[in-house]
XYZ file of C-alpha atoms in Angstrom:
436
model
C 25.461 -1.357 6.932
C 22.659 -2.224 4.190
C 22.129 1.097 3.547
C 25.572 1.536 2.146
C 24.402 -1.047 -0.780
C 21.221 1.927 -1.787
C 24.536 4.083 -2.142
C 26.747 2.516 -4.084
C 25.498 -0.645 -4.947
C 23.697 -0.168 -8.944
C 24.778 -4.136 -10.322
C 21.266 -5.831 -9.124
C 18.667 -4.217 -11.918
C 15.474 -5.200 -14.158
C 16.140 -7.459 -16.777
C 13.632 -6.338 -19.163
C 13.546 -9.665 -21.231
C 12.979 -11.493 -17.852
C 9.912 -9.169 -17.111
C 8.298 -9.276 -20.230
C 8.658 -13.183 -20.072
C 7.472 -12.463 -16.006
C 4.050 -10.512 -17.224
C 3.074 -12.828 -20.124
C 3.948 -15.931 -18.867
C 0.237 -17.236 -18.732
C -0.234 -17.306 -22.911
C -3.724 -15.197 -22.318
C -1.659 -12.216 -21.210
C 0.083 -12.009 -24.939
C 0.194 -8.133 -25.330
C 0.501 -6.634 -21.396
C 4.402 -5.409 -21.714
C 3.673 -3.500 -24.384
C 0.212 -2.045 -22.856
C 2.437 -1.662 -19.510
C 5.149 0.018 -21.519
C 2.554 2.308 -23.262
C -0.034 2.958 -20.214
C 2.592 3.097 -17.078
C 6.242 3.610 -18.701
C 7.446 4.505 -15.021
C 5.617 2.005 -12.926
C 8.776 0.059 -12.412
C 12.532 1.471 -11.342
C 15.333 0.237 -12.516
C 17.029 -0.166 -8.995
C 16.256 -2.484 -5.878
C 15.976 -1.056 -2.352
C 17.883 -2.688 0.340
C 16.336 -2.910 3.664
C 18.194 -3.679 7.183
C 16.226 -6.918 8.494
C 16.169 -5.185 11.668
C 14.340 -2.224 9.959
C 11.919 -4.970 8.432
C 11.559 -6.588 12.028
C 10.308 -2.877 13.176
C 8.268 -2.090 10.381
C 6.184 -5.681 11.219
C 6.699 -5.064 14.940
C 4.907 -1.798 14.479
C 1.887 -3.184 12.244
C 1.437 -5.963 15.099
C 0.915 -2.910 17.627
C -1.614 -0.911 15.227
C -3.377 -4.191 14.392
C -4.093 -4.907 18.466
C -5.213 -1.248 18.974
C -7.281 -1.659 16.080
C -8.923 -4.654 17.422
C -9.910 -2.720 20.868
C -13.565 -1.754 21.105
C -13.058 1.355 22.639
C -10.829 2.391 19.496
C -13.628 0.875 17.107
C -15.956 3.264 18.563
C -13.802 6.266 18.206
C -13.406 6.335 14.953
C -16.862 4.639 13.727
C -18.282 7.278 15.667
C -17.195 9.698 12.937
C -17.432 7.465 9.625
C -20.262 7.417 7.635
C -22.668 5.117 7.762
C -21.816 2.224 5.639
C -18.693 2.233 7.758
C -20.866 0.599 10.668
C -22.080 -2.458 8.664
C -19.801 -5.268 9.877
C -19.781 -7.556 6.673
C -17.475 -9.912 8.697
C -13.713 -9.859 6.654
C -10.627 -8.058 7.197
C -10.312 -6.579 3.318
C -7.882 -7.356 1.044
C -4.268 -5.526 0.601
C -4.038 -3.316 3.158
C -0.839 -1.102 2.651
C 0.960 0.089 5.273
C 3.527 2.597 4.252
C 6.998 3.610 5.951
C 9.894 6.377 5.781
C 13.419 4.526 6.717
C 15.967 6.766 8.633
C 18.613 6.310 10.488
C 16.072 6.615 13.402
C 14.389 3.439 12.342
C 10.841 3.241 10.509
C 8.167 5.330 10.308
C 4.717 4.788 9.521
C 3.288 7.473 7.839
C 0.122 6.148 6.506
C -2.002 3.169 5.831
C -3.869 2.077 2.888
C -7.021 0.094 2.376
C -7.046 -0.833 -1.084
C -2.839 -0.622 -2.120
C -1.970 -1.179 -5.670
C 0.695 -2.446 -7.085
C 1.186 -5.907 -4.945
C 0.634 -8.437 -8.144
C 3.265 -6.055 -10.236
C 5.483 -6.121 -7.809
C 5.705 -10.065 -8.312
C 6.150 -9.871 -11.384
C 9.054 -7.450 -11.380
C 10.877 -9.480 -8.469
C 11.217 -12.819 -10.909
C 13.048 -9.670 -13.290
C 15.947 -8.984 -11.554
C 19.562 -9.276 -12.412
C 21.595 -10.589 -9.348
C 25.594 -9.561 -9.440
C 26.526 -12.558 -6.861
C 25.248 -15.220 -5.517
C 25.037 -13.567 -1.974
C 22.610 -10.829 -3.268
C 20.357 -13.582 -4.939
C 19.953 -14.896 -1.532
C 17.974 -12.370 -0.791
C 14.443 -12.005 -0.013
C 11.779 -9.770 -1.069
C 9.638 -10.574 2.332
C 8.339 -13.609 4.596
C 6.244 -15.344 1.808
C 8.555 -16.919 -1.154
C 8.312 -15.128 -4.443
C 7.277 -18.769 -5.956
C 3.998 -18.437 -3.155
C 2.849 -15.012 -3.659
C -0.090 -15.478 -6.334
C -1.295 -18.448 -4.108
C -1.044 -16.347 -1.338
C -2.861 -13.680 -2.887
C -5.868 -15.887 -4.084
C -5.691 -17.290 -1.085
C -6.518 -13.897 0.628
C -9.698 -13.821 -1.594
C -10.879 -17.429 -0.659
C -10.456 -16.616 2.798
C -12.550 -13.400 2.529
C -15.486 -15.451 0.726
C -15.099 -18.513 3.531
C -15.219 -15.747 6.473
C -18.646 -13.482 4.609
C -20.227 -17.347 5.302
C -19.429 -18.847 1.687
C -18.169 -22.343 1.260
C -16.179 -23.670 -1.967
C -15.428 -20.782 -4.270
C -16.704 -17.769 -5.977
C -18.063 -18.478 -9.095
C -17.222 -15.059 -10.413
C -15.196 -12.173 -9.260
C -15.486 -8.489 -10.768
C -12.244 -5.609 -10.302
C -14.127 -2.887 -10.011
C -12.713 0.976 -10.345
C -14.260 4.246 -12.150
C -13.463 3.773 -15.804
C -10.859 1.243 -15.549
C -9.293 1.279 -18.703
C -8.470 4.704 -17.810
C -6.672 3.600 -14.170
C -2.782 4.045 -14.404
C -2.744 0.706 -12.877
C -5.293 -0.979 -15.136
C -2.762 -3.445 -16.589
C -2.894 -5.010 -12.720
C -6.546 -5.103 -12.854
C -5.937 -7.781 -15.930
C -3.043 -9.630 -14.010
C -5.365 -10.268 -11.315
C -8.165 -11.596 -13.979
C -5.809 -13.759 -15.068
C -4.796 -14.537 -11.711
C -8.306 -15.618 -11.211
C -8.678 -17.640 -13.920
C -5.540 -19.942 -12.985
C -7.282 -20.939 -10.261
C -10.318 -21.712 -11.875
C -12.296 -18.548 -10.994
C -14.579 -16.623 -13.414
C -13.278 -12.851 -13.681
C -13.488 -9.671 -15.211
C -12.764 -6.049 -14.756
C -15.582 -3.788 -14.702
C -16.947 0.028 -14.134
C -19.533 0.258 -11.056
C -21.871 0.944 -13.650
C -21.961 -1.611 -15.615
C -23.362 -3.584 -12.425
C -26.912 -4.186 -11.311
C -28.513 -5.257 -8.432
C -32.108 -7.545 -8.773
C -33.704 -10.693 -7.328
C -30.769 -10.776 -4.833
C -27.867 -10.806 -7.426
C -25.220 -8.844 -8.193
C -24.856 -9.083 -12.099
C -23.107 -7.625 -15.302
C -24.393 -8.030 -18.810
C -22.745 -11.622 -18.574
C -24.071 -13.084 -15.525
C -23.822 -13.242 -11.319
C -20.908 -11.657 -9.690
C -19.923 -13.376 -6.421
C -17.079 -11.500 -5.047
C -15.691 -8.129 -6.036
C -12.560 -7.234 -5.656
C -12.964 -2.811 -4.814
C -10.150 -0.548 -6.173
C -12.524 2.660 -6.084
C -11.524 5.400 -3.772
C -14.774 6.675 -2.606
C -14.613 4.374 0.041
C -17.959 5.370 1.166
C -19.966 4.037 -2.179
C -21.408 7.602 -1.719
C -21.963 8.079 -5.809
C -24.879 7.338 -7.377
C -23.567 5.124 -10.259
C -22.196 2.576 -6.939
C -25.901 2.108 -5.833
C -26.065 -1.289 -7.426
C -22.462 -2.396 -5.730
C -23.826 -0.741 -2.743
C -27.077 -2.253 -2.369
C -25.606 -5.522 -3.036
C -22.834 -5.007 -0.424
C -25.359 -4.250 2.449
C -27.497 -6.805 1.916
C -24.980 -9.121 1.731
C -25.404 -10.487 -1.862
C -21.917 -10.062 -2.963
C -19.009 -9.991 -0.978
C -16.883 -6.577 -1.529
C -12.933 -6.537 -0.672
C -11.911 -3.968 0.612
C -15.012 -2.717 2.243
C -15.830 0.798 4.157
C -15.404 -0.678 7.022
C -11.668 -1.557 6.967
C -11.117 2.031 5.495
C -12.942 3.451 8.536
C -11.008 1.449 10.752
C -7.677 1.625 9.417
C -7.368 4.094 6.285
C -8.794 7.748 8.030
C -5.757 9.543 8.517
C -7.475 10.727 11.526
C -6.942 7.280 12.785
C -3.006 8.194 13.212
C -3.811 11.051 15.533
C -5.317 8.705 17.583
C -2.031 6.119 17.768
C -0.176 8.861 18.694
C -2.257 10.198 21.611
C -0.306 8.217 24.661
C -3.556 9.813 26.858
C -5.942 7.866 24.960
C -4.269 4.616 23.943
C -3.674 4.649 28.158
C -7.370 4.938 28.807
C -7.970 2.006 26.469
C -5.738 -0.083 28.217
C -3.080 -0.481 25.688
C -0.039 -2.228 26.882
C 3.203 0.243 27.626
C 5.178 -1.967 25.172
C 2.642 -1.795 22.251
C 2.261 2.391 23.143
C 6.324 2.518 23.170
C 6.083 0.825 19.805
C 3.269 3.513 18.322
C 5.588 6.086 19.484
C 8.550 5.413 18.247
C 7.121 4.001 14.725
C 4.938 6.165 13.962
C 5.102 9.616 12.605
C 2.687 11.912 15.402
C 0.037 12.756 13.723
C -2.857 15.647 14.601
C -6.152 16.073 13.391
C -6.304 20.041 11.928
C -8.408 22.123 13.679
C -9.433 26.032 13.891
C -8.161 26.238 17.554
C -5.031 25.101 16.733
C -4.531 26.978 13.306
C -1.843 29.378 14.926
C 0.313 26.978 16.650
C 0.151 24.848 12.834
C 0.665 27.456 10.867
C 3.920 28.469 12.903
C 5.012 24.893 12.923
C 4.093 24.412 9.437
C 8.047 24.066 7.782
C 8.295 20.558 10.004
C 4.479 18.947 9.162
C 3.236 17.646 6.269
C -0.791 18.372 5.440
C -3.742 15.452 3.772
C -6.939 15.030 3.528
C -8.288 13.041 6.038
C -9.709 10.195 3.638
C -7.124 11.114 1.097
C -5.635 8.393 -1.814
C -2.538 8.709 -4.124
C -1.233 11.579 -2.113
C -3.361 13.746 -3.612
C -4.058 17.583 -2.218
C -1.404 16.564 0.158
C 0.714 19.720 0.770
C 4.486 19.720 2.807
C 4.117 22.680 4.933
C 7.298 24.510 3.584
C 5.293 25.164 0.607
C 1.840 26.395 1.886
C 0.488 29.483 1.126
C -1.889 31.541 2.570
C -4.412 30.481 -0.317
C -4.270 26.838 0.087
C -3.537 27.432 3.996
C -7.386 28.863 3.672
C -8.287 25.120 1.998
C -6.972 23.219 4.657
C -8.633 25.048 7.417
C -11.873 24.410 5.878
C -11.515 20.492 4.823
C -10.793 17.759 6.677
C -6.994 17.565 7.113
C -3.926 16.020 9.453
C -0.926 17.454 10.146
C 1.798 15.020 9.895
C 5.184 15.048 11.620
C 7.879 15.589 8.887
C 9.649 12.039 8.429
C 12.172 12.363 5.722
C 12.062 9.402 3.070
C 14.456 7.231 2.475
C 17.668 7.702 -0.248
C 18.349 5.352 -3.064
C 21.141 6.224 -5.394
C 20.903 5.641 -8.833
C 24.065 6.488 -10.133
C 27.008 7.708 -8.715
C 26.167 11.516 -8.425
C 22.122 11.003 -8.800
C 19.628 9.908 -6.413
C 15.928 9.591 -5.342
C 13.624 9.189 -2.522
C 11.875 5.528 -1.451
C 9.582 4.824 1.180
C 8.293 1.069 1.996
C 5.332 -0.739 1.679
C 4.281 -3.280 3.576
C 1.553 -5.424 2.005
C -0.662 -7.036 4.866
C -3.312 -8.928 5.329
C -5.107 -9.500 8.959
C -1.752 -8.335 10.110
C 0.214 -10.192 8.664
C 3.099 -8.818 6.102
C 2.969 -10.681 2.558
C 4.962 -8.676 0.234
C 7.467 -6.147 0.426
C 8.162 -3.524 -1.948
C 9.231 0.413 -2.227
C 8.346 2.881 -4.367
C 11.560 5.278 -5.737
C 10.406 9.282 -6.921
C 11.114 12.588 -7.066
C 8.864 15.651 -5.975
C 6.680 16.138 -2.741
C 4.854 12.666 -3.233
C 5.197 9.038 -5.193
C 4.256 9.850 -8.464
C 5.179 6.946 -10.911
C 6.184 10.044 -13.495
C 9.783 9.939 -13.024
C 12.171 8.010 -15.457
C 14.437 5.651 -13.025
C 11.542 5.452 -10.883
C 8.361 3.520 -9.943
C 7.890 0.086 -7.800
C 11.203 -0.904 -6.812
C 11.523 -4.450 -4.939
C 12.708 -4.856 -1.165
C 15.735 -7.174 -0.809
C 16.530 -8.347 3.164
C 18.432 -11.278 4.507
C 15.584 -13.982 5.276
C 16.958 -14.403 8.855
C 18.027 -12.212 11.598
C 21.799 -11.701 12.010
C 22.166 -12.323 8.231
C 23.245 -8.832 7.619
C 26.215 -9.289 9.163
C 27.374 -11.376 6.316
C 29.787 -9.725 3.899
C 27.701 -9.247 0.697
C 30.015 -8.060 -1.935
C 29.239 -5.715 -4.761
C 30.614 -5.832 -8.469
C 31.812 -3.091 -10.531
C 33.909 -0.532 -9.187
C 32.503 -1.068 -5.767
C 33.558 -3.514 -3.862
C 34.120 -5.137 -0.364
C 30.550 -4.131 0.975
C 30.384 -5.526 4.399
C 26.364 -5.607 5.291
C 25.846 -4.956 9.358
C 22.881 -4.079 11.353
């Protein structure tokens, strides 16, 4: 099976030359290794991930089913009805990058989250034109649907489409990347990729804190002129904050177009949102097909919103559920269950929190006696998959602190069946037959 090639195959790896040459191939990013090297040393693993295409068939079959349930006004109501406000403003696109996010077992995949804003997809292209191939059958691999040679177009596609569908025509003029003190953001050297990204295709950009923006005369503007389009990386996906009134102001009254947009959190992001894709009673009452409820089921981890009536039953269950924070990012005050104490037990109970089903990640070995988790992510837009990529860690959670860890790319066969060819691995291994 594939899987045998995350144990014992370790002859496909980064070719650092390659990915320096990868990053500052356009001659105005002279100077991004090194600030990658010095700002994210871990954001990329040394190690590919190899994924069953039947596994990648699921993972895409399962995104299909969320993305029809989604669509369904009685689910739209549900979970507008307890988003803020902003979440009910309709601005008309789907948002950019959405991230949905799998554990592989032997089981099959499971989704155990989705992501409104994922990072990460622009350095994962760069790092898949870095890798050393040991034969000619692993270099026929893919990292997902859309050639490597078609992601950036893909990506600015995504944009253009976003403008065309707020009611634009032609182009933005200007786009801003906009996060809380970017400079500061461990993915800030993506933030200038996708500047430069821009600018290849002949689109004004730059990369901006919230408050450097104001909103007057019906403009969205910087200290250098109109912004058009901006592309949203902050995670208050409300634009609650004061220092986001200009970006928020702008946003409502449709000045600027903003990707990805409160609305596509609401709808998608809420972990809450799981809870209900893995409530057969409800999805029934909506109407959802058995097939598409069969697929929820089995592909996605069961998911329950934490509540006081049910603190008992969680807290006795607790060893095989994983806690977050309902509107959570970056795993963060996310808490496995064998862990909890009493203290931060206490926490939960009083925030917003879900209680996860306990999926396992996946295993990548990295040498012969060491290994690491991986889960997968599946970059989509309006449900479609673009990209492909895992992330490899230690710990509870993805972390990007680990040496031999970080964005790892997602090599599959580019047809079904293809697994059952013999792919054959150098080195001391050898004679790797690759079957579903």
């Amino acid at each position: 099976m594939i899987e045998t090639l995350n144990r014992e195959c370790f002859c496909v790896s980064l070719d650092p030359d390659a990915l320096r040459r990868a990053i500052e191939a356009d001659p105005a990013a002279h100077g991004l290794h090194r600030l990658i090297e010095e700002h994210c040393p871990h954001v990329f693993a040394a190690l590919p991930v190899f994924v069953s295409r039947r596994h990648v068939d699921a993972m895409a079959g399962v995104i299909r089913a969320v993305e029809s349930v989604a669509a369904l006004a009685a689910y739209r109501e549900a979970v507008l009805e307890r988003a803020s406000a902003i979440a009910r403003f309709d601005p008309g696109t789907s948002g950019v990058f959405m991230g949905y996010d799998f554990h592989l077992g032997a089981d099959g995949p499971r989704l155990i989250e989705i992501n409104t804003n994922a990072g990460g997809a622009l350095l994962n292209t760069v790092l898949v034109r870095a890798q050393r191939a040991c034969c000619e059958d692993i270099k026929s691999l893919v990292t997902g649907p859309v050639p490597t040679t078609d992601l950036e177009r893909t990506f600015f596609e995504m944009f253009a489409t976003e403008w065309r569908r707020a009611g634009r025509s032609g182009l933005p003029g200007r786009i801003a990347i906009v996060d809380d003190a970017p400079e500061q953001q461990y993915l800030y050297p993506e933030f200038l990729l996708f500047a430069q990204l821009f600018r290849r295709f002949g689109v004004e950009a730059a990369v901006l804190d919230p408050a450097e923006l104001s909103f007057a005369g019906g403009l969205l503007r910087d200290g250098h002129g109109p912004i058009d389009l901006v592309y949203n990386r902050l995670t208050d996906f409300s634009l609650d904050a004061p220092a986001y009134a200009a970006l928020r102001d702008a946003y409502l009254s449709r000045a600027a177009v903003v990707t990805p947009h409160p609305q596509a959190h609401a709808i998608h992001a809420d972990k809450r949102n799981l809870s209900l894709l893995t409530d057969a009673v409800r999805l029934r009452s909506w109407g959802v097909r058995e097939s598409t409820l069969d697929t929820l089921l089995r592909g996605i981890a069961r998911t329950e919103v934490v509540s006081a009536a049910r603190a008992n039953n969680l807290w006795t269950a607790r060893r095989g559920l994983f806690f977050k924070p309902a509107t959570g990012y970056g795993s963060k005050a996310a808490y496995r269950g064998d862990k909890l104490t009493r203290r931060v037990w206490t926490d939960i109970l009083a925030g917003q929190y879900v209680a996860q089903e306990l999926v396992p990640p996946g295993e990548r070995w990295i040498g012969p006696e060491s290994s690491m988790k991986s889960d997968v992510r599946n970059y989509v837009y309006d449900g479609q998959v673009q990209l492909l990529a895992a992330r490899i860690y230690q710990g509870q959670t993805t972390n990007f602190r680990t040496a031999g860890g970080g964005f790892a790319p997602v090599l599959t066969t580019p047809a079904p069946g293809g697994e059952r060819q013999p792919l054959v691995a150098c080195g001391s291994r050898q004679g790797i037959a690759v079957t579903d």
